[in-house]
Coordinates of C-alpha atoms in Angstrom, one line a residue:
M1 CA 11.2 -16.2 0.8
V2 CA 11.3 -13.0 2.8
R3 CA 7.9 -12.0 4.1
V4 CA 7.4 -8.8 6.0
R5 CA 4.3 -7.0 7.2
F6 CA 3.1 -3.6 8.1
A7 CA 0.2 -3.8 10.6
P8 CA -1.3 -0.4 11.5
S9 CA -4.2 0.1 13.8
P10 CA -7.0 2.2 12.3
T11 CA -7.4 4.5 15.4
G12 CA -6.0 7.6 13.6
Y13 CA -4.3 8.8 10.5
L14 CA -0.9 7.4 9.5
H15 CA 1.9 9.5 11.0
I16 CA 5.6 9.8 10.1
G17 CA 6.6 7.0 12.4
N18 CA 4.0 4.6 10.9
V19 CA 5.0 5.4 7.4
R20 CA 8.7 5.0 8.0
T21 CA 8.0 1.5 9.4
A22 CA 6.0 0.7 6.3
L23 CA 8.7 2.2 4.0
F24 CA 11.6 0.3 5.6
N25 CA 9.6 -3.0 5.4
F26 CA 8.6 -2.3 1.8
L27 CA 12.2 -1.4 0.7
F28 CA 13.6 -4.4 2.5
A29 CA 11.1 -6.8 0.9
K30 CA 11.8 -5.4 -2.6
R31 CA 15.6 -5.6 -2.2
E32 CA 15.3 -9.2 -1.0
G33 CA 12.8 -10.2 -3.7
G34 CA 10.2 -10.9 -1.0
K35 CA 6.6 -10.1 -0.2
F36 CA 5.2 -7.0 1.6
I37 CA 2.0 -7.8 3.5
L38 CA -0.5 -5.2 4.8
R39 CA -2.5 -6.3 7.8
I40 CA -5.0 -4.2 9.7
E41 CA -5.0 -4.6 13.5
D42 CA -8.5 -3.5 14.3
T43 CA -9.3 -5.6 17.4
D44 CA -9.7 -2.4 19.5
L45 CA -13.3 -2.2 18.4
E46 CA -14.0 1.0 20.4
R47 CA -11.3 3.1 18.8
S48 CA -11.0 1.5 15.4
K49 CA -12.9 3.4 12.7
P50 CA -13.6 2.4 9.1
E51 CA -12.7 5.9 7.9
Y52 CA -9.2 5.6 9.4
R53 CA -8.8 2.2 7.7
E54 CA -9.7 3.6 4.3
A55 CA -7.5 6.6 4.8
C56 CA -4.6 4.3 5.7
L57 CA -5.0 2.4 2.4
E58 CA -5.4 5.6 0.4
D59 CA -2.3 7.3 2.0
L60 CA -0.1 4.2 1.4
L61 CA -1.0 4.1 -2.2
W62 CA -0.5 7.9 -2.6
F63 CA 2.9 7.4 -0.9
G64 CA 3.9 4.8 -3.5
I65 CA 3.6 1.6 -1.4
R66 CA 1.7 -1.2 -2.9
W67 CA 1.2 -4.4 -0.9
D68 CA 1.5 -7.9 -2.3
E69 CA -1.1 -9.3 0.0
G70 CA -3.7 -7.5 2.1
P71 CA -7.0 -5.7 2.1
E72 CA -8.8 -5.3 -1.2
I73 CA -6.4 -7.6 -3.1
G74 CA -6.5 -10.7 -0.8
G75 CA -3.9 -13.4 -0.7
E76 CA -3.2 -16.9 0.5
Y77 CA -3.1 -16.1 4.2
G78 CA -6.2 -13.9 4.7
P79 CA -8.3 -12.5 6.0
Y80 CA -6.1 -9.4 6.6
L81 CA -8.4 -7.6 9.0
Q82 CA -8.0 -9.0 12.6
S83 CA -11.6 -8.2 13.4
Q84 CA -12.5 -11.0 10.9
K85 CA -10.3 -13.6 12.6
L86 CA -11.7 -13.7 16.2
P87 CA -12.6 -17.4 16.0
I88 CA -9.1 -18.2 14.9
Y89 CA -7.6 -16.4 17.9
E90 CA -10.1 -18.2 20.2
K91 CA -9.0 -21.5 18.9
H92 CA -5.3 -20.8 19.6
V93 CA -6.2 -19.6 23.2
R94 CA -8.0 -22.9 23.8
E95 CA -5.0 -24.9 22.5
L96 CA -2.6 -23.0 24.8
I97 CA -4.8 -23.7 27.8
E98 CA -5.0 -27.4 26.9
K99 CA -1.2 -27.6 26.6
G100 CA -0.8 -25.9 30.0
K101 CA 0.8 -22.9 28.5
A102 CA -1.9 -20.5 29.5
Y103 CA -4.6 -20.3 32.2
Y104 CA -7.8 -18.6 33.2
C105 CA -6.9 -15.9 35.6
Y106 CA -9.4 -14.5 38.1
V107 CA -7.3 -11.7 39.5
T108 CA -9.3 -8.5 39.2
E109 CA -8.2 -5.4 37.4
E110 CA -8.2 -3.5 40.8
E111 CA -5.8 -6.1 42.2
T112 CA -3.5 -5.8 39.2
E113 CA -3.5 -2.0 39.6
D114 CA -2.7 -2.3 43.3
M115 CA 0.4 -4.5 42.3
K116 CA 1.5 -1.8 39.9
R117 CA 1.1 1.0 42.5
L118 CA 3.1 -1.0 45.1
A119 CA 5.9 -1.8 42.6
R120 CA 6.1 1.9 41.6
A121 CA 6.3 2.9 45.3
E122 CA 9.2 0.4 45.7
H123 CA 10.8 1.7 42.5
K124 CA 10.4 -1.6 40.8
P125 CA 9.0 -2.5 37.3
P126 CA 5.2 -2.8 37.5
R127 CA 5.0 -6.5 37.0
F128 CA 2.2 -9.1 37.6
D129 CA 3.2 -11.4 40.5
N130 CA 1.6 -14.5 38.9
R131 CA -0.7 -15.1 41.8
G132 CA -3.6 -16.2 39.6
R133 CA -1.6 -19.3 38.6
N134 CA -1.9 -20.7 42.1
F135 CA -5.5 -20.0 43.1
S136 CA -7.1 -23.0 44.6
K137 CA -10.4 -24.4 43.2
E138 CA -12.2 -23.0 46.1
E139 CA -10.8 -19.5 45.6
I140 CA -11.7 -19.7 41.9
E141 CA -15.3 -20.7 42.7
K142 CA -15.6 -17.8 45.2
R143 CA -14.5 -15.4 42.6
K144 CA -16.8 -16.9 40.0
A145 CA -19.7 -16.5 42.5
R146 CA -18.7 -12.8 42.8
G147 CA -19.2 -12.5 39.0
I148 CA -15.6 -12.0 38.2
K149 CA -14.9 -12.9 34.6
P150 CA -11.4 -14.3 33.9
T151 CA -8.8 -13.1 31.5
V152 CA -6.4 -15.7 30.0
R153 CA -2.8 -15.3 30.8
F154 CA 0.3 -16.8 29.2
K155 CA 2.7 -18.6 31.5
I156 CA 6.2 -17.2 31.5
E157 CA 8.2 -20.4 32.2
N158 CA 11.5 -19.4 30.5
P159 CA 11.9 -15.8 31.7
K160 CA 15.5 -15.3 30.5
L161 CA 16.0 -14.8 26.8
K162 CA 18.5 -13.6 24.3
M163 CA 17.9 -12.5 20.8
H164 CA 19.8 -11.0 17.9
D165 CA 18.2 -7.8 16.8
L166 CA 18.8 -7.0 13.1
I167 CA 19.5 -3.3 14.0
R168 CA 20.7 -3.4 17.7
G169 CA 22.6 -6.7 17.8
E170 CA 22.5 -9.0 20.9
V171 CA 19.7 -8.1 23.3
S172 CA 19.0 -9.9 26.7
F173 CA 15.7 -9.9 28.6
N174 CA 14.5 -11.2 32.0
L175 CA 10.7 -11.3 31.9
D176 CA 10.5 -12.2 35.6
E177 CA 11.8 -8.7 36.3
M178 CA 9.8 -7.1 33.5
V179 CA 6.2 -8.3 33.3
G180 CA 5.3 -11.7 34.7
D181 CA 2.5 -13.8 33.1
F182 CA 0.7 -11.5 30.6
V183 CA -2.9 -11.4 29.3
I184 CA -3.6 -12.9 25.9
Q185 CA -7.4 -12.7 26.1
R186 CA -9.4 -10.1 27.8
A187 CA -12.3 -10.8 30.2
D188 CA -14.7 -10.0 27.3
G189 CA -13.2 -12.7 25.2
T190 CA -11.3 -10.5 22.7
P191 CA -7.7 -11.2 22.0
T192 CA -5.0 -8.8 23.1
F193 CA -2.4 -7.3 20.8
H194 CA 0.2 -9.9 21.9
L195 CA -1.9 -12.9 20.9
A196 CA -3.4 -11.5 17.7
V197 CA 0.0 -10.3 16.3
C198 CA 1.7 -13.7 17.1
V199 CA -1.1 -15.8 15.6
D200 CA -1.0 -13.7 12.5
D201 CA 2.8 -13.6 12.2
G202 CA 2.8 -17.4 12.6
L203 CA 0.0 -18.2 10.2
M204 CA 1.1 -15.6 7.6
K205 CA 4.7 -17.1 7.7
I206 CA 6.3 -13.7 8.4
T207 CA 10.1 -14.1 8.3
H208 CA 11.1 -10.6 9.5
V209 CA 9.5 -8.1 11.7
I210 CA 10.8 -4.5 11.4
R211 CA 9.1 -2.1 13.8
G212 CA 9.7 0.7 16.3
E213 CA 11.8 0.3 19.4
D214 CA 8.7 1.0 21.5
H215 CA 7.9 -2.7 20.8
L216 CA 11.3 -4.0 21.9
S217 CA 10.0 -5.0 25.3
N218 CA 7.2 -6.9 23.6
T219 CA 9.5 -9.0 21.5
P220 CA 10.5 -11.6 24.2
K221 CA 6.8 -12.2 25.0
H222 CA 6.1 -12.7 21.3
I223 CA 9.0 -15.1 20.8
L224 CA 7.9 -17.3 23.8
L225 CA 4.2 -17.1 22.6
L226 CA 5.1 -18.1 19.0
E227 CA 7.2 -21.0 20.2
A228 CA 4.4 -22.2 22.5
M229 CA 2.0 -22.2 19.6
G230 CA 4.5 -24.2 17.4
F231 CA 5.6 -21.4 15.1
K232 CA 9.2 -20.4 14.3
P233 CA 9.7 -16.8 15.4
P234 CA 10.6 -14.3 12.8
Q235 CA 13.8 -12.3 12.9
Y236 CA 13.2 -8.9 14.6
G237 CA 14.7 -5.5 14.0
H238 CA 13.7 -2.4 16.0
L239 CA 13.9 1.1 14.6
S240 CA 14.9 4.1 16.8
L241 CA 12.1 6.5 17.6
I242 CA 11.7 9.8 15.7
H243 CA 12.2 12.9 17.9
G244 CA 11.2 16.5 17.3
E245 CA 13.6 19.4 16.7
G246 CA 13.9 19.9 20.5
G247 CA 14.7 16.2 21.1
E248 CA 11.3 15.3 22.4
P249 CA 9.6 12.1 21.1
L250 CA 7.1 12.9 18.4
S251 CA 3.6 12.1 19.6
K252 CA 1.5 9.8 17.4
R253 CA -1.4 12.1 17.9
I254 CA 0.4 15.2 16.4
E255 CA -1.7 16.1 13.4
S256 CA 1.1 18.0 11.7
V257 CA 3.2 14.9 11.1
S258 CA 0.4 12.7 9.6
V259 CA 0.7 11.6 6.0
R260 CA -2.7 13.3 5.4
E261 CA -1.2 16.7 6.6
F262 CA 1.9 16.2 4.4
R263 CA -0.4 15.6 1.4
K264 CA -2.4 18.8 2.4
K265 CA 0.8 20.8 2.4
G266 CA 1.7 19.7 -1.1
Y267 CA 4.7 17.5 -0.7
L268 CA 5.6 15.1 -3.5
P269 CA 5.1 11.5 -2.4
H270 CA 8.5 10.4 -3.7
A271 CA 10.2 13.4 -2.0
L272 CA 8.5 12.5 1.3
A273 CA 9.7 8.9 0.9
N274 CA 13.2 10.2 0.2
Y275 CA 13.2 12.3 3.4
I276 CA 11.7 9.6 5.6
A277 CA 14.2 7.0 4.4
L278 CA 17.0 9.2 5.7
L279 CA 15.5 9.1 9.2
G280 CA 17.7 6.3 10.5
W281 CA 19.2 5.1 7.3
S282 CA 22.3 6.3 5.4
P283 CA 23.6 5.1 2.1
G284 CA 27.2 5.7 3.3
D285 CA 28.2 8.2 0.7
N286 CA 26.5 11.4 1.9
R287 CA 24.0 11.3 -0.9
E288 CA 20.7 12.8 0.0
I289 CA 18.5 12.9 -3.1
F290 CA 16.9 9.6 -4.3
K291 CA 14.1 8.8 -6.7
W292 CA 11.8 5.9 -5.8
D293 CA 13.6 3.4 -8.0
E294 CA 17.0 4.5 -6.6
L295 CA 15.7 4.0 -3.0
R296 CA 14.6 0.5 -3.9
K297 CA 18.0 -0.4 -5.3
T298 CA 20.1 1.3 -2.6
F299 CA 18.3 0.7 0.7
D300 CA 20.1 -1.8 2.9
L301 CA 18.8 -2.7 6.4
A302 CA 22.4 -3.2 7.5
Q303 CA 22.9 0.6 7.1
V304 CA 20.1 1.5 9.5
N305 CA 21.5 2.8 12.7
K306 CA 20.1 2.7 16.2
S307 CA 20.5 6.3 17.1
A308 CA 17.4 8.5 17.5
S309 CA 16.3 10.4 14.4
I310 CA 15.3 14.0 14.4
Y311 CA 12.4 15.3 12.4
D312 CA 13.5 18.5 10.6
P313 CA 10.7 20.1 8.6
H314 CA 13.2 22.5 7.0
K315 CA 15.2 19.6 5.7
L316 CA 12.0 18.1 4.4
D317 CA 11.2 21.3 2.6
W318 CA 14.7 21.4 1.0
I319 CA 14.5 17.8 -0.2
N320 CA 11.0 18.4 -1.6
G321 CA 12.2 21.6 -3.4
Q322 CA 15.0 19.6 -5.0
H323 CA 12.5 17.1 -6.3
L324 CA 10.2 19.8 -7.6
R325 CA 13.1 21.4 -9.6
A326 CA 14.0 18.0 -11.1
L327 CA 10.5 17.9 -12.7
S328 CA 10.0 19.0 -16.3
D329 CA 7.9 22.1 -16.6
E330 CA 5.0 20.0 -17.9
E331 CA 5.2 17.5 -15.0
F332 CA 5.4 20.3 -12.5
A333 CA 2.3 22.1 -14.0
R334 CA 0.3 18.8 -14.2
M335 CA 1.1 17.8 -10.6
A336 CA 0.7 21.3 -9.2
L337 CA -2.7 21.8 -10.9
A338 CA -3.9 18.4 -9.7
Y339 CA -2.9 19.4 -6.1
L340 CA -4.7 22.8 -6.4
K341 CA -7.9 21.1 -7.7
E342 CA -7.8 18.4 -5.0
Q343 CA -7.4 20.9 -2.2
K344 CA -10.0 23.2 -3.8
L345 CA -7.5 26.0 -4.1
L346 CA -7.9 26.8 -7.8
K347 CA -9.3 30.3 -8.0
Y348 CA -8.4 31.4 -11.6
D349 CA -8.8 30.2 -15.1
E350 CA -7.4 26.6 -15.3
T351 CA -5.7 27.1 -18.7
L352 CA -4.0 30.3 -17.6
V353 CA -2.9 28.7 -14.3
H354 CA -1.5 25.7 -16.2
K355 CA 0.6 28.1 -18.3
I356 CA 2.0 30.1 -15.5
L357 CA 2.7 27.4 -12.9
P358 CA 6.2 26.4 -14.3
V359 CA 7.3 30.0 -13.7
F360 CA 7.2 29.3 -9.9
K361 CA 9.1 26.0 -10.0
D362 CA 12.3 27.6 -8.7
N363 CA 10.4 29.7 -6.1
V364 CA 8.5 27.2 -4.0
E365 CA 9.4 24.3 -1.7
R366 CA 5.9 22.7 -1.7
F367 CA 2.7 23.1 -3.5
N368 CA 0.7 24.9 -0.7
Q369 CA 3.0 27.9 -1.4
L370 CA 1.5 28.3 -4.9
P371 CA -1.9 30.0 -4.0
E372 CA 0.0 33.1 -2.7
K373 CA 2.2 33.1 -5.8
L374 CA -0.9 32.8 -8.1
E375 CA -2.3 36.0 -6.6
I376 CA -0.4 37.8 -9.4
L377 CA -3.3 36.7 -11.6
N378 CA -5.7 38.8 -9.4
D379 CA -6.2 42.2 -11.2
D380 CA -7.0 43.8 -7.8
L381 CA -3.4 43.8 -6.6
A382 CA -2.2 44.9 -3.2
Y383 CA 1.1 46.7 -4.1
E384 CA 4.2 46.4 -2.1
H385 CA 6.3 49.7 -1.8
K386 CA 3.7 52.0 -3.3
A387 CA 6.2 54.8 -3.2
V388 CA 8.1 53.1 -6.0
I389 CA 5.2 53.2 -8.4
E390 CA 3.9 56.6 -7.4
S391 CA 7.0 58.6 -8.3
A392 CA 7.1 60.8 -11.4
E393 CA 9.8 58.7 -12.9
A394 CA 7.6 55.5 -12.5
K395 CA 4.6 57.2 -14.0
E396 CA 6.7 58.2 -17.0
I397 CA 7.7 54.5 -17.4
F398 CA 4.0 53.3 -17.3
K399 CA 2.7 56.0 -19.7
T400 CA 5.5 55.2 -22.2
A401 CA 4.8 51.5 -21.8
L402 CA 1.2 52.0 -22.8
D403 CA 2.3 53.8 -25.9
I404 CA 4.7 51.0 -26.8
L405 CA 2.4 48.0 -26.3
P406 CA 0.4 48.4 -29.5
L407 CA 3.7 48.4 -31.5
L408 CA 5.1 45.1 -30.2
K409 CA 5.4 42.2 -32.6
G410 CA 7.5 39.5 -30.9
E411 CA 6.3 36.3 -29.2
G412 CA 7.4 34.4 -26.1
D413 CA 10.5 35.7 -24.4
A414 CA 11.2 37.9 -27.4
L415 CA 8.0 39.8 -26.7
F416 CA 9.4 41.1 -23.4
D417 CA 12.8 41.8 -24.9
D418 CA 11.2 43.9 -27.7
F419 CA 9.2 45.8 -25.0
V420 CA 12.2 46.6 -22.8
N421 CA 14.4 47.5 -25.8
Q422 CA 11.9 50.1 -27.0
L423 CA 11.2 51.3 -23.5
K424 CA 14.9 51.9 -22.8
L425 CA 15.1 54.2 -25.8
K426 CA 12.3 56.5 -24.5
V427 CA 12.7 56.8 -20.7
K428 CA 15.6 58.0 -18.5
A429 CA 15.3 55.2 -15.9
K430 CA 17.9 52.4 -16.0
G431 CA 18.6 49.1 -14.2
K432 CA 16.7 48.7 -10.9
N433 CA 15.0 52.1 -11.3
L434 CA 13.4 50.8 -14.5
F435 CA 12.7 47.1 -13.6
M436 CA 11.4 47.5 -10.0
P437 CA 8.5 49.8 -11.0
L438 CA 7.7 47.4 -13.9
R439 CA 7.7 44.4 -11.5
I440 CA 5.5 46.0 -8.9
A441 CA 3.1 47.3 -11.5
L442 CA 2.7 43.9 -13.1
T443 CA 2.9 41.6 -10.1
G444 CA 2.3 43.8 -7.0
K445 CA 5.5 42.4 -5.5
E446 CA 9.1 43.4 -5.2
H447 CA 10.4 39.9 -5.8
G448 CA 9.3 37.0 -7.9
P449 CA 9.8 35.1 -11.1
E450 CA 11.4 36.6 -14.2
L451 CA 9.2 39.2 -15.9
K452 CA 10.4 37.8 -19.2
R453 CA 8.4 34.6 -18.5
I454 CA 5.3 36.3 -17.0
F455 CA 4.9 38.9 -19.7
P456 CA 3.8 36.6 -22.6
I457 CA 1.6 34.5 -20.3
F458 CA -0.2 37.5 -19.1
G459 CA -0.8 38.7 -22.7
L460 CA -0.8 42.2 -23.9
P461 CA -4.5 43.0 -22.8
R462 CA -3.7 42.1 -19.2
V463 CA -0.4 43.9 -19.2
K464 CA -2.1 47.0 -20.6
K465 CA -4.8 46.8 -17.9
R466 CA -2.1 46.5 -15.2
F467 CA -0.3 49.7 -16.3
E468 CA -3.7 51.5 -16.6
L469 CA -4.6 50.4 -13.0
V470 CA -1.3 51.6 -11.5
L471 CA -1.6 55.0 -13.2
K472 CA -5.0 55.4 -11.4

């Protein structure tokens, strides 16, 4: 069975790169009838925060990703927080040392930094020269006497390696040129990322690892480490990085591309999933709009390309707008109202807001644009183009409108039609000269949703008040 994992570190909020990795793993697992495992890599005890872990779980669930094994639901291969598995990592370190696959290394951090500086000065990769392998017993005892605490390093004995990447095809590595022996346990006894991820992938029987190309150089280390521990390495696929509009790599620390920020801006989760899926994947038929179920049926890892993806917020807005307009009026009102309440942006009567929200469905790209639209419910309007409503012709329209309102008998759209038909018989203004003053008087703005839809929602008392206010 296919088993994939998403393994975020709780050192910040999920960003667009994280969530694309989660999405591609999730879609791949579902297409293959496999399992999607969530694992929290929180061995960086200084930077890992419980609040980030909780936010990660919450954001994934909001996004529409539900894990088959992981925190809160458990599973056969737990625990799913690395901080709860330190004795397991220690056991594997000891076994590697006993097999001669790893060794205690008494090279200091300062010496390692000196090696890197020298390599950079010679325009070479900053690799470790493996000197700690060959220290004599006397040298080791001297260093112990100086209080130097050892790291544990994995021995690179087969430095040349080839692998088939699920996205990039054949890739070759020479670890002698790249890194040398690498640390799997820090001097304080905690495991490094390399050790923890390999132990977990092995014990959890992960079959496929789909992750960002920034991990490509780690993959040969992980293959060798997994094999040394007796595990069969999974198949690997490395996704291209996501770049900004100017071609620069998007920083993980940019708050504006966090899932939390997308939620705050009022994007629909399935619209965000739709957009993110297209960052590196194409269905091959130029189609751009997908519902969640359609993504699950259509996604194919073989159609993921290795070119860099460009994050385009305007395209995201367009896709979100398409999904908004596909909602029924009731769905739109329910979801928009929930957003306004969650973000504490509901300023007017909830029943009235619920009624008027569908009017704006064709005029917004995301929910955070609604508060400005809802300002038409504020009776203290700031009028655009005051000259339009201050003319003698406009005042005649408003005075006549006040005379007509008590005579109206229609309901819904018919109410506005009845109002306009009677108004046209009594005033000279026609077309734009009639409707623009009406629009500004009733909404304060030159452009907006159809007056026919707003009129019955406002109700005659509010309409009357608006005309009275504008005459003042």
